[in-house]
Amino acid sequence: MSLTRHDVENIAHLARLAISEAQLPVYVDSLSKILSFVEQLNAADTAAVEPMAHPLAAQVQRMRPDEVLDADQHEKYQRNAPSVAAGLYLVPKVIE
Amino acid sequence: MSDLHRLTLAELNEGLRARRFSSVELARHFLARIERFNPALNAFITVTREQALAAAQKADELIASGEAPPLAGLPLVHKDIFCTDGVLTTCGSRMLSNFVAPYDATVVERLKQAGVVMLGKTNMDEFAMGSSNENSWYGPVRNPWDPKKVPGGSSGGSAAAVAARIAPAGTGTDTGGSIRQPAALTGITGFKPTYGRVSRYGMIAFASSLDQAGVLTRTVRDAAMLLAQMAGFDPRDSTSVDTPVPDFVGGLEQPLVGLKVGLLKEFFEKGLDVESGKLIREALRLYEKLGAKLIEVSLPNLPLSVPTYYVVAPAECSSNLSRFDATRFGYRCENPVDLMDLYKRSRGEGFGDEVKRRIMTGTYVLSAGYYDAYYLKAQKVRRLITDDFARAFKEVDVLMGPTSPTPAFDIGAKVDDPVTMYLNDIYTIGANLAGLPGVSMPCGQSGGLPVGLQVIGPHFSEGKLFNVAHAYQRETEWHKQTPRGYE
């Protein structure tokens, strides 16, 4: 599998990653190599195999009653935010 | 007491209880060693000197009162992937270079309750993605056995710290070998429990169906002591398994007579360093002398574990790392023109090359038109590999083989070719895909560098693994080898 420059630009956009002009060809090359490498998987006969999402067959996602267990600590949590005002996270204007 | 760093965790525990030295003395001793040796090793991202001395003081008071918890006063380091309340938690990334965790991970909380004294947070491959510790925003960690060599990864900082005796033990995480491989490359013991045995709460997620916390120690006994405190059900991790934790330390001395050891045929084929192969076979002969029976087993789908992993892990990583949106925490770029620019530049600048490569690989294999061909296919092969292990464990109690195809390699040797780097994990990834526990311990040296013997067991067989691995360390001295200059 060989990716084009356009493919990588599209993937980077989907992943919300800015990739510099200088780095683009490096990613075209390394991502193509990785995809070629994983194509070995085609050698395995998986026609009758169920896909496996996690390792513990017996494990099911637990449910719990919808109760508040944590105290309000938003001030503590917001200390890590790049930009906050009046308890709100600030981002560039989204709606004109 | 200038030789405190030579003692194992179990010996330090005994000495503390017998009041031969205090926890404050211990903390000061190791902090002094960190100060002396860390500039060359770069094993730490943060040293928590003041907190360590305060915690040690408190531990000494508890010991004096006779009501000390089981590990009171023992120093330890945490991989910087575990959230530590009020302490910088970077995950080796520029993205989290300003992140002060607002709570403790369950692993950190439980060890704190058990009385351990955190000395600091250790360096690691960014977001645990790497096998050499060269992918850290904070620079590579150096191997104490040879500063030109990598210590392995991604828990390279914890491994180097324990190997250099600047910390008696460290926590780590293992998604594709990130505890076992660095333990092998630095000549120490690394233990990865069963998926679901130790809570993942507060452990920054890389690939959620593979990530598992464990320990890096000098001895198997020390690993058993720590895991006994870390393991067990946690309602805050939805994949934590509610099953009793056996007495790991109490089961260490069981005889091995009649133990059926499977030799993984696929692990001794092409690509294995010749000297490493010889050492592993010697270790197997010792197990035979101890009463074990060796049986060759084949896991025909195992050679596909690396390509399977490099679809599944990036897919999960691309999803997990989408939380880094430069809004609620983490790095934010300068002067974003709009929200899209904020996302893209913050993530582009905040993540390193390998992390971006895996996010993009994952995005691609999950994207419309490619999902079935890559992601679903890999999930099916994952089942084939898991079934191979299950079949093997009907015949044998444990599987043995090398941990890593070669001893530690040169810093810079593999950075330009991701696929070559990925193949370092060829012997470790299978256990992650199947969720199995595994341990690596030193079994000799090849060209002056440590070689690791790996033991893998069925789900929740940690007690058996500790028993089997400890039997080897009772008969050998390899785990006592110390790199020159760090004695």
XYZ file of C-alpha atoms in Angstrom:
583
model
C 0.000 0.000 0.000
C 1.483 3.302 -1.054
C -0.097 6.530 0.113
C 0.005 9.775 -1.841
C 0.731 13.209 -0.488
C -2.962 13.970 -0.893
C -3.914 10.889 1.203
C -1.655 12.006 4.048
C -3.024 15.559 3.934
C -6.523 14.119 4.198
C -5.609 11.808 7.114
C -3.881 14.687 8.918
C -7.009 16.800 8.484
C -9.248 14.030 9.861
C -6.878 13.658 12.830
C -6.700 17.451 13.316
C -2.929 17.535 12.995
C -0.980 20.341 11.355
C 1.875 18.757 9.410
C 4.592 21.010 7.997
C 5.505 20.980 4.291
C 8.916 19.589 5.215
C 7.416 16.736 7.247
C 4.754 15.663 4.733
C 7.030 13.524 2.520
C 8.481 11.863 5.648
C 4.987 10.798 6.718
C 4.045 9.706 3.181
C 7.052 7.399 3.275
C 6.727 6.027 6.830
C 2.935 5.567 6.756
C 3.226 3.741 3.418
C 5.871 1.453 4.929
C 3.678 0.709 7.949
C 0.628 -0.060 5.810
C 2.672 -2.351 3.553
C 4.001 -4.094 6.646
C 0.546 -4.734 8.145
C -0.682 -6.166 4.843
C 0.873 -9.473 5.973
C -2.415 -9.900 7.821
C -4.058 -10.779 4.520
C -2.213 -14.104 4.646
C -4.378 -15.263 7.564
C -7.619 -17.066 6.787
C -10.187 -15.278 8.941
C -13.362 -16.171 7.029
C -15.047 -17.827 10.013
C -13.419 -15.768 12.789
C -15.280 -13.358 15.045
C -13.420 -10.062 15.564
C -11.981 -9.618 19.074
C -12.263 -6.194 20.695
C -10.715 -6.908 24.104
C -8.893 -9.786 25.804
C -11.308 -10.948 28.482
C -14.132 -12.933 26.943
C -16.207 -13.132 30.111
C -15.927 -9.448 30.916
C -18.963 -7.260 30.324
C -19.203 -3.533 30.848
C -20.618 -2.967 34.307
C -23.547 -0.656 34.937
C -24.013 1.353 38.111
C -26.844 3.464 39.486
C -26.805 6.989 38.071
C -25.740 8.700 41.280
C -23.399 11.629 41.846
C -20.222 10.225 43.399
C -17.775 13.110 42.979
C -17.780 16.537 44.547
C -17.693 19.605 42.302
C -14.016 20.390 41.718
C -14.212 22.430 38.556
C -11.926 25.149 39.896
C -9.209 22.587 40.560
C -9.677 21.002 37.146
C -9.732 24.336 35.359
C -6.317 25.256 36.758
C -4.921 23.155 33.896
C -6.914 24.958 31.207
C -5.071 27.239 28.785
C -7.754 29.919 28.996
C -10.682 30.268 31.408
C -13.041 33.098 32.368
C -15.971 33.002 34.799
C -15.702 29.207 35.062
C -15.889 28.777 31.279
C -13.260 27.386 28.888
C -12.326 29.956 26.267
C -11.721 29.122 22.595
C -11.563 31.270 19.455
C -14.933 32.523 18.250
C -16.874 29.681 16.589
C -20.088 31.426 15.465
C -19.846 34.766 13.690
C 24.918 3.467 55.730
C 26.297 4.078 52.267
C 25.216 0.798 50.732
C 21.436 1.092 51.188
C 20.933 1.105 47.422
C 22.350 -2.415 47.228
C 19.429 -3.818 49.175
C 16.295 -5.147 47.529
C 12.870 -3.779 48.397
C 12.212 -6.804 50.634
C 15.514 -6.222 52.457
C 14.804 -2.523 52.831
C 11.384 -3.355 54.266
C 12.967 -5.668 56.818
C 15.589 -3.064 57.744
C 12.947 -0.380 58.229
C 10.873 -2.627 60.480
C 13.943 -3.581 62.504
C 14.761 0.169 62.777
C 18.237 -0.370 61.322
C 17.661 2.793 59.265
C 14.820 5.243 58.872
C 12.666 6.054 55.893
C 14.062 9.604 55.884
C 17.604 8.174 55.657
C 16.485 5.970 52.786
C 14.833 8.831 50.937
C 17.910 11.041 51.419
C 20.208 8.258 50.220
C 18.267 7.658 47.003
C 17.649 11.376 46.380
C 21.413 11.923 46.653
C 22.001 9.144 44.124
C 19.412 10.640 41.800
C 21.171 13.995 42.050
C 24.497 12.377 41.320
C 23.579 10.007 38.498
C 20.451 11.342 36.858
C 22.128 14.111 34.808
C 23.864 11.382 32.778
C 20.909 8.959 32.656
C 17.962 11.375 32.193
C 15.696 8.814 33.869
C 13.535 11.417 35.637
C 11.139 14.066 34.381
C 10.310 15.303 37.894
C 12.068 14.650 41.216
C 9.642 15.179 44.121
C 12.242 15.838 46.803
C 10.152 17.789 49.312
C 7.107 15.505 49.069
C 9.391 12.461 49.415
C 11.011 13.735 52.596
C 7.629 14.667 54.075
C 6.163 11.248 53.211
C 9.262 9.519 54.637
C 8.929 11.502 57.869
C 5.307 10.398 58.143
C 6.263 6.785 57.419
C 8.861 6.859 60.184
C 6.214 8.068 62.624
C 3.874 5.252 61.552
C 6.616 2.658 61.924
C 7.455 4.012 65.391
C 3.782 3.812 66.360
C 3.668 0.143 65.388
C 0.735 0.724 63.044
C 2.576 1.018 59.761
C 0.946 -0.180 56.518
C 2.763 -3.032 54.698
C 5.173 -0.986 52.563
C 5.607 1.992 54.888
C 8.692 4.030 54.147
C 9.844 2.238 50.985
C 10.982 4.571 48.202
C 9.620 4.095 44.699
C 9.346 5.954 41.399
C 6.290 6.257 39.185
C 6.307 6.263 35.411
C 5.101 9.702 34.338
C 2.004 8.142 32.774
C 0.320 7.813 36.202
C -1.610 10.827 37.450
C -0.208 12.122 40.752
C -2.321 14.684 42.595
C -0.613 18.080 42.588
C 2.471 16.837 40.716
C 3.418 17.431 37.079
C 2.245 14.480 34.945
C 3.588 14.804 31.403
C 3.375 11.345 29.812
C 6.673 12.297 28.161
C 4.860 14.771 25.938
C 5.024 18.478 25.200
C 1.221 18.219 25.080
C 1.129 17.636 28.846
C 4.307 19.532 29.732
C 2.211 21.916 31.855
C -0.290 19.380 33.250
C -0.518 19.098 37.035
C -2.738 16.103 37.689
C -5.776 16.949 39.841
C -6.078 13.441 41.304
C -4.124 10.225 41.952
C -4.300 7.194 39.684
C -5.588 4.116 41.524
C -2.100 2.565 41.331
C -0.603 5.672 42.950
C -3.377 5.882 45.537
C -3.053 2.230 46.562
C 0.724 2.367 46.854
C 0.430 5.592 48.842
C -2.019 3.875 51.195
C 0.468 1.018 51.503
C 2.994 3.596 52.705
C 5.445 3.981 49.796
C 7.432 7.171 49.371
C 7.429 8.559 45.823
C 10.859 9.890 44.821
C 9.772 11.220 41.443
C 8.227 10.668 38.031
C 10.223 8.803 35.412
C 10.949 9.517 31.776
C 9.189 7.499 29.087
C 8.443 7.349 25.396
C 5.761 9.942 24.637
C 2.337 8.507 25.528
C 4.104 5.132 25.985
C 4.659 4.832 22.223
C 8.125 3.465 21.659
C 10.610 0.714 22.412
C 13.723 2.793 23.046
C 12.736 5.831 25.132
C 13.966 8.034 22.287
C 10.472 9.449 21.694
C 10.323 11.539 24.863
C 9.848 15.324 24.723
C 12.341 15.320 27.623
C 15.062 13.564 25.645
C 16.286 9.964 25.551
C 17.072 7.922 28.650
C 20.500 6.277 28.686
C 21.152 2.662 29.572
C 23.256 2.403 32.768
C 25.092 -0.577 31.232
C 26.334 1.604 28.362
C 25.357 5.254 27.883
C 25.447 4.862 24.077
C 22.647 2.284 24.279
C 18.897 2.680 24.723
C 17.319 1.377 27.938
C 14.323 0.056 26.007
C 10.883 1.545 26.217
C 8.441 2.800 26.873
C 9.070 2.496 30.656
C 12.763 3.313 30.044
C 13.100 5.826 32.889
C 11.816 3.442 35.559
C 14.029 0.661 34.129
C 17.200 2.783 34.063
C 16.504 4.110 37.584
C 16.119 0.612 39.048
C 19.091 -0.792 37.093
C 21.323 2.076 38.261
C 20.168 1.592 41.855
C 18.941 5.171 42.068
C 15.513 3.798 42.987
C 14.705 0.374 44.422
C 11.552 -0.078 42.333
C 9.382 1.631 39.752
C 5.956 1.395 38.238
C 5.483 0.939 34.520
C 2.874 0.198 31.915
C 2.958 -2.481 29.244
C 0.894 -2.095 26.058
C 3.163 -4.079 23.722
C 6.127 -4.926 25.945
C 6.840 -1.590 27.630
C 7.653 -3.159 31.020
C 9.221 -6.463 29.943
C 11.452 -5.167 27.119
C 13.136 -2.326 29.088
C 13.531 -4.725 32.053
C 15.348 -7.146 29.712
C 17.552 -4.418 28.216
C 18.619 -3.065 31.622
C 19.037 -6.384 33.462
C 16.153 -6.119 35.925
C 12.827 -7.840 36.606
C 9.699 -6.527 34.862
C 6.218 -7.846 35.568
C 3.107 -7.264 33.442
C -0.094 -8.597 35.049
C -3.207 -9.930 33.319
C -5.310 -7.321 31.523
C -7.883 -6.218 34.097
C -5.818 -7.211 37.170
C -4.598 -3.681 37.955
C -6.798 -0.624 37.571
C -6.168 1.667 34.620
C -7.914 4.582 36.354
C -5.693 7.659 36.184
C -3.198 5.940 33.891
C -3.093 8.027 30.731
C -4.609 5.871 28.003
C -2.725 4.762 24.889
C -4.518 1.601 23.668
C -7.267 0.757 26.112
C -7.709 -2.934 25.250
C -3.946 -3.553 25.693
C -2.660 -1.173 28.407
C -1.816 -2.742 31.738
C 0.115 -1.393 34.752
C 2.901 -3.352 36.379
C 6.270 -3.041 38.075
C 10.011 -2.920 37.443
C 12.114 -4.238 40.316
C 15.389 -5.943 41.090
C 13.807 -9.229 42.124
C 10.680 -11.278 41.555
C 9.956 -11.149 45.287
C 9.941 -7.351 45.180
C 7.551 -7.406 42.211
C 5.206 -9.758 44.091
C 5.283 -7.480 47.148
C 4.302 -4.432 45.111
C 1.718 -6.108 42.914
C -0.018 -7.476 46.002
C -0.789 -3.856 46.923
C -1.599 -2.584 43.417
C -3.841 -5.379 42.178
C -7.549 -5.822 42.728
C -10.960 -4.636 41.657
C -11.563 -0.933 41.098
C -15.073 0.238 40.175
C -13.544 3.324 38.515
C -12.041 1.206 35.706
C -14.790 -0.433 33.670
C -12.459 -3.249 32.579
C -11.151 -3.981 36.072
C -11.896 -7.604 36.911
C -13.584 -8.440 40.203
C -11.591 -11.512 41.190
C -9.679 -12.276 44.399
C -5.962 -11.400 44.572
C -4.046 -14.435 45.883
C -1.128 -14.186 48.312
C 1.637 -13.607 45.744
C 4.489 -13.501 48.264
C 3.192 -16.524 50.211
C 3.233 -18.676 47.073
C 6.823 -17.908 46.033
C 8.495 -21.010 47.430
C 6.296 -23.726 45.905
C 8.382 -26.551 44.341
C 8.379 -26.739 40.541
C 8.309 -30.530 40.271
C 6.010 -31.541 37.439
C 5.760 -28.019 36.003
C 5.094 -28.167 32.269
C 7.071 -25.482 30.446
C 6.232 -24.708 26.842
C 9.090 -23.624 24.585
C 7.681 -21.223 22.073
C 9.011 -22.610 18.802
C 8.339 -19.340 16.954
C 10.495 -17.431 19.469
C 13.646 -19.337 18.597
C 13.473 -18.830 14.859
C 15.180 -16.242 12.687
C 16.051 -12.855 14.130
C 17.121 -13.969 17.607
C 20.617 -12.911 18.689
C 22.701 -16.133 18.814
C 24.210 -15.506 22.255
C 20.776 -14.582 23.683
C 19.364 -17.825 22.309
C 22.106 -19.816 24.051
C 21.440 -18.102 27.379
C 17.701 -18.754 27.155
C 18.361 -22.447 26.449
C 20.692 -22.587 29.463
C 17.956 -21.095 31.635
C 15.520 -23.710 30.333
C 17.959 -26.476 31.261
C 18.048 -25.094 34.799
C 14.263 -25.325 34.939
C 14.578 -28.955 33.860
C 16.935 -29.559 36.796
C 14.360 -28.015 39.101
C 11.854 -30.639 38.014
C 10.119 -28.953 35.113
C 9.291 -30.778 31.916
C 10.059 -28.951 28.662
C 7.589 -29.297 25.809
C 7.974 -27.569 22.459
C 4.796 -25.789 21.434
C 3.897 -23.921 18.268
C 1.668 -20.856 18.026
C 1.318 -20.649 14.242
C -0.357 -17.231 14.178
C 2.117 -15.602 16.550
C 4.343 -14.225 13.745
C 1.368 -12.006 12.836
C 1.276 -10.373 16.261
C 3.351 -7.316 15.307
C 1.234 -6.347 12.262
C -1.931 -7.040 14.278
C -0.722 -4.785 17.050
C 0.242 -1.999 14.651
C -3.346 -1.808 13.454
C -5.161 -2.292 16.784
C -2.939 -0.079 18.960
C -2.844 2.943 16.587
C -6.615 2.659 16.063
C -7.234 2.847 19.805
C -4.590 5.552 20.213
C -6.164 7.772 17.542
C -9.432 7.605 19.445
C -7.919 8.065 22.935
C -5.686 10.955 21.927
C -8.556 12.885 20.354
C -9.202 14.215 23.889
C -6.179 16.479 23.529
C -8.024 19.432 22.047
C -6.081 22.298 23.725
C -9.274 23.442 25.394
C -9.564 21.919 28.863
C -5.915 21.094 29.569
C -2.607 20.659 27.837
C -0.507 22.595 25.364
C -2.102 25.346 23.276
C -0.451 26.979 20.241
C 0.182 30.736 20.037
C -2.446 33.012 18.460
C -4.881 30.561 16.875
C -6.939 32.227 14.122
C -9.950 29.949 14.571
C -10.992 26.733 16.303
C -9.689 24.466 13.507
C -6.329 26.227 13.616
C -6.294 25.860 17.408
C -6.878 22.105 17.188
C -4.482 21.433 14.346
C -1.531 23.535 15.412
C -1.813 22.664 19.110
C -1.856 18.954 18.256
C 0.749 19.311 15.502
C 3.137 21.142 17.859
C 2.175 19.311 21.071
C 2.676 15.745 19.797
C 6.000 14.295 18.657
C 6.670 12.476 15.375
C 5.934 8.910 16.503
C 2.709 9.883 18.255
C 1.528 11.731 15.135
C 2.501 8.736 13.014
C 0.392 6.411 15.152
C -2.566 8.782 15.332
C -2.509 8.984 11.538
C -2.116 5.216 11.099
C -5.069 4.735 13.431
C -7.159 7.382 11.717
C -6.519 5.718 8.374
C -7.339 2.139 9.450
C -10.578 3.341 11.046
C -11.633 5.545 8.137
C -14.521 4.793 5.809
C -13.555 2.234 3.178
C -10.547 0.856 5.112
C -12.135 -0.220 8.403
C -12.937 -3.781 7.296
C -9.690 -4.337 5.429
C -7.443 -3.228 8.287
C -9.151 -2.834 11.652
C -11.672 -5.661 11.478
C -9.080 -7.938 9.866
C -6.611 -7.224 12.685
C -9.282 -7.899 15.309
C -9.911 -11.287 13.699
C -6.217 -12.198 13.635
C -6.063 -11.051 17.266
C -8.574 -13.789 18.056
C -6.515 -16.381 16.143
C -3.420 -15.451 18.184
C -5.407 -15.542 21.437
C -6.805 -18.964 20.522
C -3.255 -20.206 19.829
C -2.256 -19.248 23.380
C -5.376 -20.877 24.847
C -4.575 -24.120 23.002
C -0.979 -24.034 24.257
C -2.117 -23.573 27.857
C -4.125 -26.783 27.629
C -0.782 -28.590 27.288
C 1.571 -26.515 29.427
C 1.500 -24.383 32.589
C 3.713 -21.562 31.364
C 5.470 -20.540 28.147
C 9.115 -19.469 28.031
C 11.334 -17.710 25.550
C 13.391 -14.580 25.053
C 11.938 -11.150 25.896
C 13.725 -9.248 23.156
C 15.425 -10.386 19.920
C 18.648 -8.522 20.784
C 20.277 -6.848 23.776
C 20.153 -3.029 23.997
C 20.893 -1.290 20.677
C 22.587 2.057 19.982
C 20.697 5.289 20.548
C 19.725 6.545 17.085
C 20.180 3.171 15.353
C 16.513 2.563 14.530
C 14.867 5.983 14.690
C 14.594 6.414 10.933
C 12.696 3.211 10.245
C 9.515 2.703 12.286
C 8.947 -0.878 11.066
C 12.424 -2.020 12.228
C 11.746 -0.359 15.581
C 8.348 -2.074 15.854
C 9.956 -5.507 15.406
C 11.734 -5.102 18.782
C 8.463 -6.090 20.383
C 8.013 -9.288 18.406
C 8.231 -11.530 21.513
C 6.234 -9.360 23.890
C 3.200 -8.197 21.886
C 1.440 -11.586 21.816
C 0.803 -11.486 25.580
C -0.784 -8.041 25.249
C -3.061 -9.053 22.394
C -4.257 -12.048 24.428
C -4.288 -10.104 27.737
C -1.874 -12.536 29.414
C 0.500 -11.897 32.319
C 4.239 -12.022 31.603
C 7.532 -11.468 33.346
C 11.054 -10.773 32.140
C 14.109 -11.413 34.276
C 17.849 -11.324 33.584
C 19.417 -14.637 32.526
C 22.908 -13.639 31.404
C 24.840 -11.210 29.255
C 25.518 -10.971 25.553
C 28.432 -8.699 24.658
C 28.400 -7.229 28.175
C 24.689 -6.344 27.977
C 21.841 -8.020 29.864
C 19.540 -10.590 28.265
C 15.994 -11.245 29.470
C 14.136 -14.534 29.881
C 10.380 -14.169 29.442
C 7.726 -16.313 31.138
C 4.090 -16.018 30.045
C 1.137 -17.633 31.826
C -2.625 -18.017 31.397
C -5.045 -15.281 32.512
C -4.815 -14.538 36.268
C -1.865 -16.913 36.793
C 0.307 -14.196 38.396
C 0.845 -16.347 41.499
C 2.224 -19.194 39.378
C 4.420 -16.800 37.363
C 5.916 -15.297 40.521
C 6.562 -18.794 41.852
C 8.198 -20.006 38.616
C 10.294 -16.847 38.138
C 11.385 -16.703 41.778
C 12.648 -20.308 41.575
C 15.111 -19.161 38.881
C 16.357 -16.225 40.948
C 16.875 -18.502 43.942
C 19.306 -20.562 41.842
C 21.067 -17.805 39.894
C 22.878 -14.533 40.468
C 22.030 -12.652 37.260
C 19.521 -10.387 38.987
C 22.312 -9.264 41.332
C 24.512 -7.936 38.508
C 24.962 -4.189 38.732
C 26.194 -1.961 35.919
C 29.730 -0.658 36.462
C 29.873 2.673 38.272
C 26.555 2.151 40.013
C 27.621 -0.475 42.594
